[in-house]
Short mmCIF file of C-alpha atoms in Angstrom, two decimals:
data_model
loop_
_atom_site.label_atom_id
_atom_site.label_comp_id
_atom_site.label_asym_id
_atom_site.label_seq_id
_atom_site.Cartn_x
_atom_site.Cartn_y
_atom_site.Cartn_z
CA UNK A 11 20.23 -10.89 -30.18
CA UNK A 12 17.18 -12.76 -28.53
CA UNK A 13 16.00 -15.85 -29.47
CA UNK A 14 12.78 -17.32 -29.07
CA UNK A 15 11.97 -20.99 -29.42
CA UNK A 16 10.35 -22.65 -32.27
CA UNK A 17 7.71 -25.23 -30.14
CA UNK A 18 6.22 -22.69 -27.75
CA UNK A 19 7.36 -18.57 -28.71
CA UNK A 20 9.03 -18.52 -25.31
CA UNK A 21 11.65 -16.33 -25.08
CA UNK A 22 14.98 -18.93 -25.29
CA UNK A 23 17.63 -18.62 -22.08
CA UNK A 24 21.66 -19.48 -22.53
CA UNK A 25 22.05 -23.24 -21.11
CA UNK A 26 25.51 -23.05 -22.01
CA UNK A 27 28.42 -21.88 -24.41
CA UNK A 28 31.29 -23.82 -25.93
CA UNK A 29 33.65 -21.58 -27.63
CA UNK A 30 31.49 -19.52 -30.63
CA UNK A 31 28.82 -21.92 -29.81
CA UNK A 32 25.78 -20.78 -27.74
CA UNK A 33 23.40 -23.17 -26.30
CA UNK A 34 19.59 -21.88 -25.44
CA UNK A 35 17.47 -23.40 -24.14
CA UNK A 36 13.45 -23.26 -23.63
CA UNK A 37 12.27 -22.79 -20.22
CA UNK A 38 8.94 -23.75 -21.25
CA UNK A 39 9.36 -26.80 -22.86
CA UNK A 40 12.94 -27.18 -22.92
CA UNK A 41 13.55 -27.10 -26.59
CA UNK A 42 17.43 -26.25 -27.13
CA UNK A 43 18.77 -24.50 -30.01
CA UNK A 44 22.52 -23.94 -31.03
CA UNK A 45 23.81 -20.90 -32.25
CA UNK A 46 27.40 -20.21 -33.38
CA UNK A 47 28.46 -17.20 -34.42
CA UNK A 48 31.24 -15.02 -32.19
CA UNK A 49 29.71 -12.00 -31.22
CA UNK A 50 26.57 -13.94 -29.73
CA UNK A 51 25.63 -11.46 -26.81
CA UNK A 52 22.83 -12.27 -24.09
CA UNK A 53 20.68 -9.03 -23.63
CA UNK A 54 18.85 -7.68 -20.84
CA UNK A 55 15.06 -7.14 -21.24
CA UNK A 56 13.10 -4.13 -19.24
CA UNK A 57 9.59 -2.98 -18.68
CA UNK A 58 9.14 0.55 -19.42
CA UNK A 59 5.51 2.42 -18.56
CA UNK A 60 4.53 4.83 -20.90
CA UNK A 61 2.05 6.20 -17.89
CA UNK A 62 1.82 5.78 -13.87
CA UNK A 63 0.71 2.84 -12.35
CA UNK A 64 -2.47 3.63 -10.67
CA UNK A 65 -2.62 3.30 -6.90
CA UNK A 66 -5.27 3.03 -4.29
CA UNK A 67 -4.13 4.63 -0.75
CA UNK A 68 -5.69 2.50 1.99
CA UNK A 69 -6.53 4.71 5.47
CA UNK A 70 -5.66 2.89 8.58
CA UNK A 71 -7.35 4.91 10.69
CA UNK A 72 -6.48 3.28 13.30
CA UNK A 73 -2.82 3.87 12.85
CA UNK A 74 -3.66 8.30 12.37
CA UNK A 75 -5.07 7.84 16.28
CA UNK A 76 -2.37 5.68 17.65
CA UNK A 77 0.56 8.10 16.50
CA UNK A 78 -1.23 10.50 18.85
CA UNK A 79 0.00 13.70 15.99
CA UNK A 80 -2.87 16.26 16.44
CA UNK A 81 -2.49 19.55 14.52
CA UNK A 82 -4.03 22.70 14.61
CA UNK A 83 -5.85 22.74 11.54
CA UNK A 84 -10.41 23.42 10.62
CA UNK A 85 -12.44 20.49 9.76
CA UNK A 86 -14.57 21.05 6.97
CA UNK A 87 -17.03 19.08 8.05
CA UNK A 88 -17.67 20.64 11.96
CA UNK A 89 -15.51 23.30 12.02
CA UNK A 90 -13.22 22.27 15.35
CA UNK A 91 -9.45 22.93 15.78
CA UNK A 92 -7.93 19.49 15.84
CA UNK A 93 -7.06 16.66 13.84
CA UNK A 94 -5.14 13.36 13.69
CA UNK A 95 -2.72 13.98 10.32
CA UNK A 96 -0.55 11.90 8.51
CA UNK A 97 1.66 12.12 5.82
CA UNK A 98 1.62 9.14 3.33
CA UNK A 99 3.82 9.54 0.00
CA UNK A 100 1.05 8.80 -2.39
CA UNK A 101 2.64 9.82 -5.32
CA UNK A 102 5.91 9.82 -7.24
CA UNK A 103 9.20 10.63 -4.68
CA UNK A 104 10.01 14.05 -6.24
CA UNK A 105 6.79 15.00 -5.41
CA UNK A 106 5.13 16.28 -1.80
CA UNK A 107 3.72 14.01 0.20
CA UNK A 108 0.09 13.85 1.11
CA UNK A 109 -1.04 15.29 4.38
CA UNK A 110 -4.26 12.92 5.45
CA UNK A 111 -6.41 14.49 8.46
CA UNK A 112 -8.82 12.75 10.92
CA UNK A 113 -11.34 15.32 13.01
CA UNK A 114 -10.46 14.99 16.79
CA UNK A 115 -14.14 15.75 17.41
CA UNK A 116 -16.46 14.37 14.24
CA UNK A 117 -13.90 11.54 12.60
CA UNK A 118 -14.09 12.99 9.33
CA UNK A 119 -11.29 12.37 7.33
CA UNK A 120 -9.97 14.35 4.32
CA UNK A 121 -6.62 14.99 2.33
CA UNK A 122 -4.22 18.14 1.65
CA UNK A 123 -2.04 17.58 -1.37
CA UNK A 124 0.88 19.70 -0.99
#
């Protein structure tokens, strides 16, 4: 069972164990507490997210051009049939990647979600 500091409310960590006695120490104010119990166990905590964390994808246009991968796809802005392409994993790993295109003629950038 987790122990909390009576002074500052922080989660206490196990400092040492002597037989059935466990000594907890607060990492913030260093207050200690002795607990006598034969079934004391140290628990781990985890953060569970209810919904995905939003993220921003920054497009490095120089990186797209450096890679030099040009595909035959029509630009929605000027109609040119050539664009640099970069494939980026913008969503969860079990979902398909996003293709980011940059027109070789006008420089317009657009995305295609597979």
